[in-house]
mmCIF file of C-alpha atoms (C1' of nucleotides) in Angstrom:
data_model
loop_
_atom_site.group_PDB
_atom_site.id
_atom_site.type_symbol
_atom_site.label_atom_id
_atom_site.label_comp_id
_atom_site.label_asym_id
_atom_site.label_seq_id
_atom_site.Cartn_x
_atom_site.Cartn_y
_atom_site.Cartn_z
ATOM 1 C CA UNK A 1 99.378 117.748 91.174
ATOM 2 C CA UNK A 2 97.676 116.822 94.437
ATOM 3 C CA UNK A 3 99.252 114.575 96.978
ATOM 4 C CA UNK A 4 101.922 112.291 95.686
ATOM 5 C CA UNK A 5 101.351 108.628 96.354
ATOM 6 C CA UNK A 6 103.748 105.795 96.155
ATOM 7 C CA UNK A 7 101.612 103.061 94.654
ATOM 8 C CA UNK A 8 103.078 99.876 93.376
ATOM 9 C CA UNK A 9 101.040 97.695 91.088
ATOM 10 C CA UNK A 10 102.143 94.136 90.560
ATOM 11 C CA UNK A 11 100.552 92.549 87.532
ATOM 12 C CA UNK A 12 101.868 89.126 88.405
ATOM 13 C CA UNK A 13 100.285 88.928 91.805
ATOM 14 C CA UNK A 14 96.879 87.931 90.565
ATOM 15 C CA UNK A 15 95.328 90.506 92.843
ATOM 16 C CA UNK A 16 93.019 92.779 90.862
ATOM 17 C CA UNK A 17 94.467 96.172 90.081
ATOM 18 C CA UNK A 18 91.537 98.015 91.579
ATOM 19 C CA UNK A 19 91.984 96.097 94.799
ATOM 20 C CA UNK A 20 95.689 96.813 94.955
ATOM 21 C CA UNK A 21 94.870 100.492 94.665
ATOM 22 C CA UNK A 22 92.301 100.190 97.425
ATOM 23 C CA UNK A 23 94.577 98.300 99.783
ATOM 24 C CA UNK A 24 97.414 100.720 99.437
ATOM 25 C CA UNK A 25 95.320 103.811 99.924
ATOM 26 C CA UNK A 26 93.794 102.187 102.972
ATOM 27 C CA UNK A 27 97.269 101.497 104.229
ATOM 28 C CA UNK A 28 98.362 105.103 103.867
ATOM 29 C CA UNK A 29 95.214 106.299 105.562
ATOM 30 C CA UNK A 30 95.667 103.844 108.412
ATOM 31 C CA UNK A 31 99.247 104.940 108.786
ATOM 32 C CA UNK A 32 98.416 108.627 108.789
ATOM 33 C CA UNK A 33 100.345 109.464 105.652
ATOM 34 C CA UNK A 34 97.022 110.438 104.184
ATOM 35 C CA UNK A 35 94.778 112.417 106.475
ATOM 36 C CA UNK A 36 91.169 113.598 106.329
ATOM 37 C CA UNK A 37 90.795 116.361 103.788
ATOM 38 C CA UNK A 38 93.911 115.426 101.858
ATOM 39 C CA UNK A 39 93.395 115.403 98.140
ATOM 40 C CA UNK A 40 94.450 112.248 96.377
ATOM 41 C CA UNK A 41 95.285 111.911 92.691
ATOM 42 C CA UNK A 42 92.428 112.451 90.296
ATOM 43 C CA UNK A 43 91.038 109.447 88.512
ATOM 44 C CA UNK A 44 92.668 110.339 85.251
ATOM 45 C CA UNK A 45 95.947 111.338 86.837
ATOM 46 C CA UNK A 46 96.275 108.054 88.647
ATOM 47 C CA UNK A 47 95.076 106.029 85.695
ATOM 48 C CA UNK A 48 97.600 107.750 83.491
ATOM 49 C CA UNK A 49 100.445 107.367 85.968
ATOM 50 C CA UNK A 50 99.959 103.652 86.291
ATOM 51 C CA UNK A 51 98.874 103.013 82.744
ATOM 52 C CA UNK A 52 95.456 101.583 83.415
ATOM 53 C CA UNK A 53 92.023 102.509 82.218
ATOM 54 C CA UNK A 54 90.354 105.299 84.168
ATOM 55 C CA UNK A 55 87.390 103.043 84.804
ATOM 56 C CA UNK A 56 89.592 100.759 86.811
ATOM 57 C CA UNK A 57 90.526 103.620 89.088
ATOM 58 C CA UNK A 58 86.870 104.610 89.241
ATOM 59 C CA UNK A 59 86.119 101.142 90.503
ATOM 60 C CA UNK A 60 88.718 101.425 93.229
ATOM 61 C CA UNK A 61 87.642 104.922 94.253
ATOM 62 C CA UNK A 62 83.972 103.995 94.252
ATOM 63 C CA UNK A 63 84.555 101.051 96.547
ATOM 64 C CA UNK A 64 86.654 103.182 98.847
ATOM 65 C CA UNK A 65 83.908 105.772 98.901
ATOM 66 C CA UNK A 66 81.333 103.104 99.719
ATOM 67 C CA UNK A 67 83.509 102.127 102.662
ATOM 68 C CA UNK A 68 83.699 105.707 103.793
ATOM 69 C CA UNK A 69 87.440 105.983 103.253
ATOM 70 C CA UNK A 70 87.417 108.678 100.598
ATOM 71 C CA UNK A 71 85.030 111.161 99.108
ATOM 72 C CA UNK A 72 84.697 112.051 95.441
ATOM 73 C CA UNK A 73 83.601 115.516 94.463
ATOM 74 C CA UNK A 74 82.480 116.145 90.933
ATOM 75 C CA UNK A 75 84.740 118.631 89.229
ATOM 76 C CA UNK A 76 86.923 118.932 92.290
ATOM 77 C CA UNK A 77 88.719 115.712 92.842
ATOM 78 C CA UNK A 78 88.935 112.946 95.388
ATOM 79 C CA UNK A 79 89.703 113.450 99.057
ATOM 80 C CA UNK A 80 90.279 111.483 102.187
ATOM 81 C CA UNK A 81 87.002 111.452 104.092
ATOM 82 C CA UNK A 82 86.572 112.610 107.638
ATOM 83 C CA UNK A 83 87.193 109.716 109.915
ATOM 84 C CA UNK A 84 84.026 107.714 110.276
ATOM 85 C CA UNK A 85 82.604 107.519 113.777
ATOM 86 C CA UNK A 86 83.779 104.380 115.481
ATOM 87 C CA UNK A 87 81.520 101.391 115.469
ATOM 88 C CA UNK A 88 80.061 100.182 118.712
ATOM 89 C CA UNK A 89 82.451 98.095 120.721
ATOM 90 C CA UNK A 90 80.484 94.952 120.024
ATOM 91 C CA UNK A 91 80.486 95.557 116.283
ATOM 92 C CA UNK A 92 84.184 96.291 116.451
ATOM 93 C CA UNK A 93 84.777 93.010 118.147
ATOM 94 C CA UNK A 94 82.654 91.035 115.716
ATOM 95 C CA UNK A 95 84.552 92.390 112.748
ATOM 96 C CA UNK A 96 87.919 92.121 114.403
ATOM 97 C CA UNK A 97 87.306 88.620 115.665
ATOM 98 C CA UNK A 98 86.611 87.363 112.185
ATOM 99 C CA UNK A 99 89.984 88.573 110.961
ATOM 100 C CA UNK A 100 91.783 87.428 114.066
ATOM 101 C CA UNK A 101 90.365 83.941 113.820
ATOM 102 C CA UNK A 102 91.518 83.694 110.260
ATOM 103 C CA UNK A 103 94.974 84.843 111.236
ATOM 104 C CA UNK A 104 95.074 82.324 114.060
ATOM 105 C CA UNK A 105 94.121 79.444 111.799
ATOM 106 C CA UNK A 106 96.708 80.437 109.232
ATOM 107 C CA UNK A 107 99.429 80.882 111.799
ATOM 108 C CA UNK A 108 98.661 77.498 113.287
ATOM 109 C CA UNK A 109 98.797 75.903 109.880
ATOM 110 C CA UNK A 110 102.126 77.594 109.252
ATOM 111 C CA UNK A 111 103.283 76.209 112.573
ATOM 112 C CA UNK A 112 104.280 79.607 113.788
ATOM 113 C CA UNK A 113 104.653 79.715 117.574
ATOM 114 C CA UNK A 114 102.047 81.915 119.219
ATOM 115 C CA UNK A 115 104.540 84.348 120.756
ATOM 116 C CA UNK A 116 105.900 85.072 117.332
ATOM 117 C CA UNK A 117 102.441 85.727 115.985
ATOM 118 C CA UNK A 118 101.867 88.246 118.730
ATOM 119 C CA UNK A 119 105.201 89.870 118.036
ATOM 120 C CA UNK A 120 104.517 90.261 114.350
ATOM 121 C CA UNK A 121 101.039 91.649 114.950
ATOM 122 C CA UNK A 122 102.528 94.107 117.410
ATOM 123 C CA UNK A 123 105.068 95.183 114.840
ATOM 124 C CA UNK A 124 102.501 95.699 112.134
ATOM 125 C CA UNK A 125 100.295 97.667 114.465
ATOM 126 C CA UNK A 126 103.300 99.712 115.492
ATOM 127 C CA UNK A 127 104.134 100.435 111.882
ATOM 128 C CA UNK A 128 100.813 102.213 111.604
ATOM 129 C CA UNK A 129 100.011 103.774 114.940
ATOM 130 C CA UNK A 130 102.645 106.450 115.533
ATOM 131 C CA UNK A 131 101.734 110.006 114.572
ATOM 132 C CA UNK A 132 103.003 110.201 111.061
ATOM 133 C CA UNK A 133 105.837 112.333 109.851
ATOM 134 C CA UNK A 134 104.561 115.311 107.924
ATOM 135 C CA UNK A 135 106.515 115.664 104.743
ATOM 136 C CA UNK A 136 108.709 112.624 104.615
ATOM 137 C CA UNK A 137 108.330 109.735 102.260
ATOM 138 C CA UNK A 138 109.288 110.744 98.755
ATOM 139 C CA UNK A 139 105.927 109.685 97.431
ATOM 140 C CA UNK A 140 105.813 108.670 93.819
ATOM 141 C CA UNK A 141 103.867 106.530 91.465
ATOM 142 C CA UNK A 142 105.315 103.356 90.144
ATOM 143 C CA UNK A 143 104.344 100.130 88.542
ATOM 144 C CA UNK A 144 105.844 96.691 88.972
ATOM 145 C CA UNK A 145 105.778 93.845 86.545
ATOM 146 C CA UNK A 146 104.105 95.950 83.958
ATOM 147 C CA UNK A 147 104.137 94.665 80.482
ATOM 148 C CA UNK A 148 101.285 97.057 80.557
ATOM 149 C CA UNK A 149 103.137 100.137 79.488
ATOM 150 C CA UNK A 150 103.618 99.593 75.797
ATOM 151 C CA UNK B 1 79.898 57.045 108.711
ATOM 152 C CA UNK B 2 83.387 58.380 109.120
ATOM 153 C CA UNK B 3 84.168 61.293 111.361
ATOM 154 C CA UNK B 4 81.255 63.511 112.225
ATOM 155 C CA UNK B 5 81.747 67.159 111.442
ATOM 156 C CA UNK B 6 79.801 70.143 112.581
ATOM 157 C CA UNK B 7 79.719 72.270 109.480
ATOM 158 C CA UNK B 8 77.505 75.273 109.162
ATOM 159 C CA UNK B 9 76.783 76.736 105.784
ATOM 160 C CA UNK B 10 75.360 80.210 105.565
ATOM 161 C CA UNK B 11 73.838 80.993 102.218
ATOM 162 C CA UNK B 12 73.405 84.652 103.001
ATOM 163 C CA UNK B 13 77.034 85.343 103.790
ATOM 164 C CA UNK B 14 78.139 85.723 100.216
ATOM 165 C CA UNK B 15 81.085 83.488 100.925
ATOM 166 C CA UNK B 16 81.186 80.633 98.420
ATOM 167 C CA UNK B 17 79.983 77.327 99.796
ATOM 168 C CA UNK B 18 83.157 75.513 98.825
ATOM 169 C CA UNK B 19 85.182 78.092 100.717
ATOM 170 C CA UNK B 20 83.047 77.811 103.809
ATOM 171 C CA UNK B 21 83.682 74.097 103.770
ATOM 172 C CA UNK B 22 87.401 74.689 103.383
ATOM 173 C CA UNK B 23 87.607 77.229 106.176
ATOM 174 C CA UNK B 24 85.803 75.079 108.656
ATOM 175 C CA UNK B 25 87.798 71.954 107.968
ATOM 176 C CA UNK B 26 90.960 74.011 108.274
ATOM 177 C CA UNK B 27 89.703 75.289 111.572
ATOM 178 C CA UNK B 28 89.107 71.802 112.933
ATOM 179 C CA UNK B 29 92.499 70.690 111.765
ATOM 180 C CA UNK B 30 94.175 73.701 113.331
ATOM 181 C CA UNK B 31 92.320 73.053 116.557
ATOM 182 C CA UNK B 32 93.213 69.392 116.656
ATOM 183 C CA UNK B 33 89.671 68.098 116.416
ATOM 184 C CA UNK B 34 90.734 66.540 113.164
ATOM 185 C CA UNK B 35 94.102 64.871 113.202
ATOM 186 C CA UNK B 36 96.368 63.334 110.554
ATOM 187 C CA UNK B 37 94.927 60.076 109.308
ATOM 188 C CA UNK B 38 91.387 60.863 110.366
ATOM 189 C CA UNK B 39 88.834 60.086 107.740
ATOM 190 C CA UNK B 40 86.494 62.909 106.873
ATOM 191 C CA UNK B 41 83.065 62.588 105.248
ATOM 192 C CA UNK B 42 83.016 61.308 101.717
ATOM 193 C CA UNK B 43 82.208 63.747 98.977
ATOM 194 C CA UNK B 44 78.735 62.358 98.488
ATOM 195 C CA UNK B 45 78.036 62.036 102.166
ATOM 196 C CA UNK B 46 78.952 65.642 102.842
ATOM 197 C CA UNK B 47 77.182 66.883 99.741
ATOM 198 C CA UNK B 48 74.070 65.042 100.760
ATOM 199 C CA UNK B 49 74.202 66.194 104.372
ATOM 200 C CA UNK B 50 74.403 69.835 103.441
ATOM 201 C CA UNK B 51 72.263 69.640 100.351
ATOM 202 C CA UNK B 52 74.784 70.802 97.797
ATOM 203 C CA UNK B 53 76.049 69.302 94.628
ATOM 204 C CA UNK B 54 78.880 66.802 95.048
ATOM 205 C CA UNK B 55 80.986 68.821 92.632
ATOM 206 C CA UNK B 56 80.928 71.686 95.072
ATOM 207 C CA UNK B 57 82.431 69.471 97.735
ATOM 208 C CA UNK B 58 84.915 68.177 95.198
ATOM 209 C CA UNK B 59 86.011 71.751 94.665
ATOM 210 C CA UNK B 60 86.532 72.270 98.368
ATOM 211 C CA UNK B 61 88.336 68.986 98.871
ATOM 212 C CA UNK B 62 90.545 69.506 95.839
ATOM 213 C CA UNK B 63 91.654 72.915 97.062
ATOM 214 C CA UNK B 64 92.342 71.512 100.486
ATOM 215 C CA UNK B 65 94.345 68.755 98.916
ATOM 216 C CA UNK B 66 96.333 71.255 96.870
ATOM 217 C CA UNK B 67 97.144 73.022 100.118
ATOM 218 C CA UNK B 68 98.279 69.782 101.665
ATOM 219 C CA UNK B 69 95.551 69.753 104.288
ATOM 220 C CA UNK B 70 93.781 66.599 103.230
ATOM 221 C CA UNK B 71 94.357 63.653 100.964
ATOM 222 C CA UNK B 72 91.823 62.040 98.670
ATOM 223 C CA UNK B 73 92.092 58.352 97.859
ATOM 224 C CA UNK B 74 90.144 56.968 94.953
ATOM 225 C CA UNK B 75 87.628 54.425 96.154
ATOM 226 C CA UNK B 76 88.678 54.898 99.760
ATOM 227 C CA UNK B 77 87.667 58.304 100.965
ATOM 228 C CA UNK B 78 89.228 61.522 102.137
ATOM 229 C CA UNK B 79 91.639 61.851 105.012
ATOM 230 C CA UNK B 80 93.505 64.450 106.962
ATOM 231 C CA UNK B 81 97.028 64.575 105.569
ATOM 232 C CA UNK B 82 100.176 64.173 107.578
ATOM 233 C CA UNK B 83 101.277 67.551 108.825
ATOM 234 C CA UNK B 84 103.410 69.227 106.218
ATOM 235 C CA UNK B 85 106.962 70.007 107.255
ATOM 236 C CA UNK B 86 107.212 73.525 108.558
ATOM 237 C CA UNK B 87 108.376 76.229 106.210
ATOM 238 C CA UNK B 88 111.626 77.946 106.833
ATOM 239 C CA UNK B 89 111.400 80.666 109.418
ATOM 240 C CA UNK B 90 111.788 83.345 106.798
ATOM 241 C CA UNK B 91 109.019 81.920 104.640
ATOM 242 C CA UNK B 92 106.820 81.614 107.699
ATOM 243 C CA UNK B 93 107.368 85.228 108.447
ATOM 244 C CA UNK B 94 106.663 86.375 104.928
ATOM 245 C CA UNK B 95 103.344 84.566 104.882
ATOM 246 C CA UNK B 96 102.422 85.568 108.383
ATOM 247 C CA UNK B 97 103.374 89.175 107.882
ATOM 248 C CA UNK B 98 101.040 89.524 104.971
ATOM 249 C CA UNK B 99 98.090 88.451 107.079
ATOM 250 C CA UNK B 100 99.185 90.442 110.074
ATOM 251 C CA UNK B 101 99.522 93.603 108.049
ATOM 252 C CA UNK B 102 96.028 93.186 106.744
ATOM 253 C CA UNK B 103 94.716 92.670 110.243
ATOM 254 C CA UNK B 104 96.556 95.754 111.442
ATOM 255 C CA UNK B 105 95.114 97.921 108.698
ATOM 256 C CA UNK B 106 91.627 96.678 109.374
ATOM 257 C CA UNK B 107 91.933 97.120 113.107
ATOM 258 C CA UNK B 108 93.204 100.643 112.649
ATOM 259 C CA UNK B 109 90.327 101.461 110.345
ATOM 260 C CA UNK B 110 87.921 100.039 112.894
ATOM 261 C CA UNK B 111 89.597 102.231 115.480
ATOM 262 C CA UNK B 112 90.253 99.309 117.724
ATOM 263 C CA UNK B 113 92.918 100.083 120.314
ATOM 264 C CA UNK B 114 96.067 98.035 119.817
ATOM 265 C CA UNK B 115 95.901 96.295 123.183
ATOM 266 C CA UNK B 116 92.491 94.970 122.332
ATOM 267 C CA UNK B 117 93.737 93.664 119.012
ATOM 268 C CA UNK B 118 96.468 91.782 120.804
ATOM 269 C CA UNK B 119 94.000 90.420 123.300
ATOM 270 C CA UNK B 120 91.655 89.125 120.646
ATOM 271 C CA UNK B 121 94.468 87.552 118.664
ATOM 272 C CA UNK B 122 95.672 85.887 121.850
ATOM 273 C CA UNK B 123 92.215 84.540 122.505
ATOM 274 C CA UNK B 124 91.825 83.144 119.027
ATOM 275 C CA UNK B 125 95.223 81.528 119.186
ATOM 276 C CA UNK B 126 94.322 80.123 122.572
ATOM 277 C CA UNK B 127 91.109 78.685 121.198
ATOM 278 C CA UNK B 128 93.205 76.554 118.902
ATOM 279 C CA UNK B 129 96.414 75.685 120.679
ATOM 280 C CA UNK B 130 95.431 73.583 123.707
ATOM 281 C CA UNK B 131 95.692 69.814 123.331
ATOM 282 C CA UNK B 132 92.298 68.937 122.099
ATOM 283 C CA UNK B 133 89.765 66.858 123.920
ATOM 284 C CA UNK B 134 89.468 63.424 122.371
ATOM 285 C CA UNK B 135 85.823 62.591 121.982
ATOM 286 C CA UNK B 136 84.022 65.739 122.968
ATOM 287 C CA UNK B 137 82.202 68.059 120.643
ATOM 288 C CA UNK B 138 78.959 66.495 119.480
ATOM 289 C CA UNK B 139 79.876 66.862 115.871
ATOM 290 C CA UNK B 140 77.049 67.062 113.389
ATOM 291 C CA UNK B 141 76.198 68.496 110.063
ATOM 292 C CA UNK B 142 73.959 71.443 109.718
ATOM 293 C CA UNK B 143 72.993 74.174 107.362
ATOM 294 C CA UNK B 144 72.112 77.748 108.102
ATOM 295 C CA UNK B 145 70.024 80.085 106.029
ATOM 296 C CA UNK B 146 69.169 77.318 103.690
ATOM 297 C CA UNK B 147 66.331 77.875 101.369
ATOM 298 C CA UNK B 148 68.386 75.215 99.754
ATOM 299 C CA UNK B 149 66.704 72.246 101.326
ATOM 300 C CA UNK B 150 63.394 72.136 99.536
ATOM 301 C "C1'" DC C 1 81.799 131.890 76.918
ATOM 302 C "C1'" DT C 2 85.736 128.688 76.487
ATOM 303 C "C1'" DG C 3 89.057 125.487 77.773
ATOM 304 C "C1'" DT C 4 90.468 122.256 80.846
ATOM 305 C "C1'" DC C 5 90.415 120.459 84.727
ATOM 306 C "C1'" DT C 6 87.348 117.285 87.564
ATOM 307 C "C1'" DG C 7 83.987 113.009 88.315
ATOM 308 C "C1'" DT C 8 79.888 110.143 85.847
ATOM 309 C "C1'" DT C 9 77.748 106.952 83.090
ATOM 310 C "C1'" DT C 10 76.910 103.567 79.510
ATOM 311 C "C1'" DG C 11 77.877 99.659 76.824
ATOM 312 C "C1'" DA C 12 80.878 95.969 75.449
ATOM 313 C "C1'" DT C 13 84.112 92.299 76.042
ATOM 314 C "C1'" DA C 14 86.723 88.617 77.980
ATOM 315 C "C1'" DA C 15 87.704 85.939 81.714
ATOM 316 C "C1'" DC C 16 86.691 83.670 85.762
ATOM 317 C "C1'" DA C 17 83.968 81.867 89.764
ATOM 318 C "C1'" DC C 18 80.309 79.129 91.246
ATOM 319 C "C1'" DC C 19 77.246 75.573 91.073
ATOM 320 C "C1'" DC C 20 75.167 71.790 88.958
ATOM 321 C "C1'" DA C 21 74.021 67.058 86.374
ATOM 322 C "C1'" DA C 22 75.609 62.951 84.726
ATOM 323 C "C1'" DA C 23 78.653 59.596 83.320
ATOM 324 C "C1'" DC C 24 83.154 57.443 84.503
ATOM 325 C "C1'" DA C 25 86.615 54.617 87.284
ATOM 326 C "C1'" DC C 26 88.710 52.633 91.539
ATOM 327 C "C1'" DT C 27 88.096 49.629 96.042
ATOM 328 C "C1'" DT C 28 86.245 46.397 98.736
ATOM 329 C "C1'" DA C 29 83.278 42.907 100.463
ATOM 330 C "C1'" DA C 30 79.842 39.561 99.574
ATOM 331 C "C1'" DT D 1 81.016 38.827 89.334
ATOM 332 C "C1'" DT D 2 78.112 41.996 91.581
ATOM 333 C "C1'" DA D 3 76.875 45.697 94.489
ATOM 334 C "C1'" DA D 4 77.660 49.609 96.890
ATOM 335 C "C1'" DG D 5 80.683 52.325 98.625
ATOM 336 C "C1'" DT D 6 84.473 55.706 97.131
ATOM 337 C "C1'" DG D 7 86.818 59.654 94.215
ATOM 338 C "C1'" DT D 8 87.187 61.538 88.970
ATOM 339 C "C1'" DT D 9 86.024 63.930 85.015
ATOM 340 C "C1'" DT D 10 83.433 66.550 81.526
ATOM 341 C "C1'" DG D 11 80.352 69.857 80.060
ATOM 342 C "C1'" DG D 12 77.211 73.522 80.646
ATOM 343 C "C1'" DG D 13 74.468 77.355 82.738
ATOM 344 C "C1'" DT D 14 74.622 81.491 85.402
ATOM 345 C "C1'" DG D 15 76.406 85.203 87.409
ATOM 346 C "C1'" DT D 16 80.248 88.176 88.735
ATOM 347 C "C1'" DT D 17 84.752 90.232 88.083
ATOM 348 C "C1'" DA D 18 87.934 92.999 85.514
ATOM 349 C "C1'" DT D 19 89.070 95.810 82.050
ATOM 350 C "C1'" DC D 20 88.318 98.924 78.446
ATOM 351 C "C1'" DA D 21 86.485 102.923 75.128
ATOM 352 C "C1'" DA D 22 83.819 106.740 74.628
ATOM 353 C "C1'" DA D 23 80.497 110.061 75.471
ATOM 354 C "C1'" DC D 24 78.384 112.876 79.281
ATOM 355 C "C1'" DA D 25 78.309 116.577 83.024
ATOM 356 C "C1'" DG D 26 79.917 119.672 87.058
ATOM 357 C "C1'" DA D 27 83.652 123.257 88.603
ATOM 358 C "C1'" DC D 28 86.434 126.956 87.761
ATOM 359 C "C1'" DA D 29 90.140 130.092 85.819
ATOM 360 C "C1'" DG D 30 90.838 132.938 82.006
#
DNA sequence: CTGTCTGTTTGATAACACCCAAACACTTAA
DNA sequence: TTAAGTGTTTGGGTGTTATCAAACAGACAG
């Protein structure tokens, strides 16, 4: 049965299903709920659980593999990859700066005071950083807004 | 001639041209270089300056208008819109949190230490917030990576 | 070997994104 | 009215995205 994952797919959001899968797995990896070596649901298992075509899950898994997040093994399953070596500090900063700039522009447009922006970023970082609990989170599959399941 | 804008289009980036236009105008608005009432380049003028089809600029301007950033006036030109009334604090936070969470996940994946994330976000916010100079910035059009201009 | 897990690949479809060309309509000044 | 500026609209070509169905191939327990 592999690791249980609590994935929520929202059909109404407009965000592609494969991308929702990617984002959420990334989130669990970032938060430490999923750790290197952990087995994640097989393509068919996940596709079946959320009532989508296996190819859609393949798409998500393939992209994640290309990003070095997971590793697929033929006949075995899919696993969280060993943590990739950190980029050079300059490359880190280039990538980070792009996202930060975008956040800054959006926050300004929303007229959010800077201190609040910092606070929220701190909170979101904090939600990920702590060493994760081991066997908490009753992790399940689920689907939202699905007129998918006939 | 309207307001001069320093817009750089990078064909290699993969980011759609119309979106690059949008992002940069948003950035100037957020930074105060462009203020409510300011006239921005006409569709044709901008299209000509950066060697793209006018319809591409129309796309960018229309999206910006839908977001309340600018205002198009038939026969007159395009202008920076009056600043939209701020959202409620809760709505602000919902929107902001979404972006912040994404930043946090990315930063974690990049293995950037939290303090550095905060620092960079501070810097990017700071690059926008100060009362903007009035007539600085030699603002021009330009295109990068253009095999476009024959 | 056989069955049943696993991932892999191919081909098709429908929808959308992106960019373009050209004709249309409003505004203003001469 | 005319001219030259402005934004508007329509239609099409091209490529990508998103999803699916079905057949293919490795791993392993029995």
